[in-house]
Short mmCIF file of C-alpha atoms and ligand atoms in Angstrom, two decimals:
data_model
loop_
_atom_site.label_atom_id
_atom_site.label_comp_id
_atom_site.label_asym_id
_atom_site.label_seq_id
_atom_site.Cartn_x
_atom_site.Cartn_y
_atom_site.Cartn_z
CA MET A 279 -5.67 17.56 -22.81
CA SER A 280 -7.85 17.38 -19.73
CA GLU A 281 -7.97 14.63 -17.02
CA ASN A 282 -11.04 13.01 -15.63
CA VAL A 283 -11.19 10.45 -12.77
CA ARG A 284 -13.65 7.63 -13.17
CA VAL A 285 -14.71 5.85 -9.90
CA LEU A 286 -13.48 2.27 -9.75
CA LEU A 287 -14.05 1.46 -6.05
CA THR A 288 -16.45 3.60 -4.06
CA GLU A 289 -15.66 5.05 -0.65
CA GLU A 290 -18.16 2.65 0.90
CA GLU A 291 -16.54 -0.44 -0.79
CA VAL A 292 -13.07 0.60 0.28
CA ASP A 293 -14.11 1.34 3.86
CA GLU A 294 -16.00 -1.96 4.18
CA ARG A 295 -13.05 -3.94 2.84
CA ILE A 296 -10.64 -2.23 5.24
CA ARG A 297 -12.96 -3.01 8.13
CA ARG A 298 -12.91 -6.71 7.17
CA LEU A 299 -9.12 -6.69 6.73
CA GLY A 300 -8.84 -5.17 10.21
CA GLU A 301 -10.94 -7.94 11.68
CA GLN A 302 -8.94 -10.64 9.91
CA ILE A 303 -5.59 -9.17 10.92
CA SER A 304 -6.78 -8.74 14.58
CA ARG A 305 -7.71 -12.42 14.64
CA ASP A 306 -4.42 -13.51 13.03
CA TYR A 307 -2.38 -11.54 15.57
CA ALA A 308 -4.49 -12.31 18.63
CA GLY A 309 -2.38 -12.10 21.78
CA LYS A 310 0.43 -10.22 19.94
CA SER A 311 1.12 -6.68 19.08
CA ILE A 312 1.73 -5.34 15.54
CA HIS A 313 4.39 -2.91 14.38
CA MET A 314 2.86 -1.35 11.22
CA ILE A 315 5.24 0.15 8.72
CA CYS A 316 3.72 2.56 6.26
CA VAL A 317 5.36 3.07 2.93
CA LEU A 318 5.01 6.72 2.30
CA LYS A 319 3.28 8.57 0.82
CA GLY A 320 0.78 6.38 -0.84
CA GLY A 321 0.24 3.92 2.00
CA SER A 322 -0.58 6.59 4.60
CA PHE A 323 -4.33 6.85 4.05
CA PHE A 324 -4.76 3.12 4.04
CA MET A 325 -2.61 2.58 7.08
CA CYS A 326 -4.56 5.09 9.21
CA GLU A 327 -7.91 3.54 8.29
CA LEU A 328 -6.60 0.01 8.79
CA ALA A 329 -4.93 0.76 12.12
CA LYS A 330 -8.29 2.16 13.43
CA ARG A 331 -9.88 -1.21 12.67
CA ILE A 332 -7.27 -3.35 14.38
CA THR A 333 -8.06 -4.34 17.95
CA VAL A 334 -4.65 -5.73 19.10
CA PRO A 335 -1.99 -3.22 20.27
CA VAL A 336 -0.38 -1.35 17.34
CA SER A 337 2.72 0.80 16.99
CA LEU A 338 3.50 2.73 13.86
CA ASP A 339 6.57 3.73 11.87
CA PHE A 340 7.08 5.30 8.43
CA MET A 341 9.50 4.74 5.59
CA SER A 342 9.85 6.47 2.31
CA VAL A 343 11.43 4.91 -0.73
CA SER A 344 11.47 6.22 -4.27
CA SER A 345 10.44 3.99 -7.11
CA TYR A 346 8.53 6.15 -9.56
CA GLY A 347 9.48 9.43 -11.12
CA GLY A 348 6.83 11.79 -12.35
CA GLY A 349 5.35 9.30 -14.77
CA THR A 350 3.68 5.92 -14.45
CA GLU A 351 6.50 3.38 -14.88
CA SER A 352 8.55 1.77 -12.09
CA SER A 353 12.31 2.54 -12.34
CA GLY A 354 13.40 -0.88 -11.06
CA GLN A 355 15.47 0.67 -8.30
CA ILE A 356 14.59 1.92 -4.90
CA LYS A 357 16.32 4.52 -2.88
CA ILE A 358 15.64 5.05 0.85
CA ILE A 359 14.43 8.65 1.24
CA LYS A 360 13.43 8.22 4.85
CA ASP A 361 14.36 5.26 6.98
CA LEU A 362 12.48 3.95 10.03
CA ASP A 363 12.81 5.81 13.35
CA GLU A 364 12.87 2.62 15.40
CA SER A 365 14.45 -0.78 15.34
CA ILE A 366 12.19 -3.66 14.18
CA GLU A 367 14.26 -6.42 15.83
CA GLY A 368 11.95 -8.91 17.51
CA LYS A 369 8.74 -7.21 16.38
CA ASN A 370 5.80 -8.49 14.42
CA VAL A 371 6.15 -6.24 11.45
CA LEU A 372 3.26 -5.56 9.02
CA VAL A 373 4.27 -3.53 6.00
CA VAL A 374 1.32 -1.50 4.63
CA GLU A 375 1.45 -0.50 0.98
CA ASP A 376 -1.02 1.27 -1.33
CA ILE A 377 -0.47 -0.89 -4.41
CA ILE A 378 1.82 -3.60 -5.74
CA ASP A 379 2.50 -3.27 -9.44
CA SER A 380 5.73 -4.80 -10.75
CA GLY A 381 6.62 -5.91 -7.23
CA ARG A 382 10.12 -4.43 -7.50
CA THR A 383 9.73 -1.90 -4.70
CA LEU A 384 8.33 -4.35 -2.22
CA SER A 385 10.74 -7.15 -2.97
CA HIS A 386 13.64 -4.84 -2.35
CA LEU A 387 12.07 -3.40 0.77
CA LEU A 388 11.07 -6.79 2.26
CA LYS A 389 14.62 -8.09 1.81
CA LEU A 390 16.01 -5.08 3.60
CA LEU A 391 13.51 -5.35 6.44
CA ALA A 392 14.08 -9.13 6.82
CA SER A 393 17.82 -8.49 7.27
CA ARG A 394 16.97 -6.44 10.42
CA HIS A 395 15.61 -9.54 12.26
CA PRO A 396 11.93 -8.92 12.91
CA GLU A 397 10.04 -11.68 14.79
CA SER A 398 7.73 -11.89 11.75
CA LEU A 399 7.30 -9.90 8.53
CA SER A 400 4.00 -9.69 6.64
CA LEU A 401 2.64 -7.55 3.85
CA CYS A 402 -0.74 -5.91 3.47
CA THR A 403 -1.65 -3.97 0.34
CA LEU A 404 -4.84 -2.09 -0.43
CA LEU A 405 -4.53 -2.83 -4.18
CA ASP A 406 -2.73 -5.44 -6.23
CA LYS A 407 -2.23 -5.56 -9.97
CA PRO A 408 -1.19 -9.17 -10.40
CA ASP A 409 -0.99 -8.93 -14.21
CA ARG A 410 1.80 -6.42 -13.92
CA ARG A 411 4.06 -8.53 -11.66
CA VAL A 412 7.73 -8.77 -12.74
CA VAL A 413 9.21 -9.89 -9.41
CA ASP A 414 7.45 -12.40 -7.12
CA VAL A 415 6.22 -11.00 -3.81
CA ASP A 416 4.40 -12.85 -1.05
CA VAL A 417 1.30 -10.82 -0.18
CA ASP A 418 -0.39 -11.78 3.05
CA TYR A 419 -3.41 -9.43 2.89
CA THR A 420 -4.91 -7.83 -0.21
CA GLY A 421 -7.79 -5.29 -0.31
CA PHE A 422 -8.66 -5.60 -3.97
CA GLU A 423 -7.08 -6.97 -7.12
CA VAL A 424 -7.36 -4.48 -9.94
CA GLU A 425 -6.82 -4.60 -13.68
CA ASP A 426 -3.79 -3.09 -15.34
CA LEU A 427 -5.04 0.45 -15.05
CA PHE A 428 -3.36 3.49 -13.50
CA VAL A 429 -5.37 4.19 -10.42
CA VAL A 430 -5.44 7.15 -8.07
CA GLY A 431 -7.08 8.12 -4.78
CA TYR A 432 -6.98 6.78 -1.27
CA GLY A 433 -3.27 7.81 -1.12
CA LEU A 434 -2.38 6.97 -4.69
CA ASP A 435 -1.23 9.83 -6.87
CA TYR A 436 -0.73 10.87 -10.46
CA ASP A 437 2.07 13.45 -10.41
CA GLN A 438 1.26 14.08 -6.70
CA LYS A 439 -2.39 14.83 -7.45
CA TYR A 440 -5.57 12.99 -6.29
CA ARG A 441 -4.13 11.35 -3.13
CA ASN A 442 -6.93 12.81 -1.12
CA LEU A 443 -9.82 11.31 -3.06
CA PRO A 444 -11.85 9.17 -0.63
CA TYR A 445 -12.35 6.49 -3.36
CA VAL A 446 -10.14 4.66 -5.91
CA GLY A 447 -10.45 5.91 -9.42
CA VAL A 448 -8.92 5.67 -12.86
CA VAL A 449 -7.44 8.70 -14.62
CA GLU A 450 -8.84 9.15 -18.09
CA PHE A 451 -7.38 11.69 -20.52
CA GLU A 452 -9.51 13.60 -22.96
CA GLU A 453 -8.51 15.77 -25.86
P1 LIG B 786 6.21 -1.46 -8.12
O1 LIG B 786 7.64 -1.38 -7.66
O2 LIG B 786 6.13 -1.50 -9.62
O3 LIG B 786 5.44 -2.60 -7.49
O4 LIG B 786 5.54 -0.08 -7.77
C1 LIG B 786 4.93 0.11 -6.60
C2 LIG B 786 4.71 1.58 -6.38
O5 LIG B 786 4.40 2.27 -7.58
C3 LIG B 786 3.44 1.77 -5.54
O6 LIG B 786 3.73 1.81 -4.13
C4 LIG B 786 2.95 3.10 -6.02
O7 LIG B 786 3.52 4.20 -5.32
C5 LIG B 786 3.33 3.17 -7.48
N1 LIG B 786 2.22 2.77 -8.38
C6 LIG B 786 2.07 1.56 -8.99
N2 LIG B 786 0.99 1.47 -9.73
C7 LIG B 786 0.33 2.67 -9.53
C8 LIG B 786 -0.95 3.13 -9.93
O8 LIG B 786 -1.76 2.59 -10.64
N3 LIG B 786 -1.23 4.40 -9.48
C9 LIG B 786 -0.48 5.14 -8.66
N4 LIG B 786 0.77 4.68 -8.22
C10 LIG B 786 1.11 3.49 -8.65
MG1 LIG B 787 3.81 3.29 -2.77
#
């Protein structure tokens, strides 16, 4: 069986949307600074591009949690693989994710972060699959809503492959 990636959102479409998200976030946080938390590894490409488009002061930290195994289904549990380097107490935290699917990962993570007393806690995701939601999650900023398809690129992987694609695509399997 061979795999083929069909383009869903072009590089230009994604870049333009990120630019507009950056403008919106900069306006919303005018006069404040933002502590961006990237959920590794998927959120890393999006976070870098978004951070470049934000005009208020930004600091960055990274966290790694496991939700998926090698396949395409969420396990329903998260494990902290790498915790934050710095305290988030009193900071305006913006969590940056690649995609929200069932919502399980983010709802766990947001509860954990809220317990550490940030000044504010918001969520920005490049992609959202609302039809797949199992657990309610408040999303403050969404790049694109996508159908119930398994997408790759712009940080998203299938078995660790395709993260480096500069666009968002759908993996199709052929005999
Ligand atoms: P959730 O807990 O089901 O919301 O899963 C969220 C995580 O699963 C995301 O951060 C991704 O790492 C991964 N994920 C969900 N859907 C996809 C997809 O379509 N392609 C690649 N990874 C996905
Ligand atoms: Mg992720």
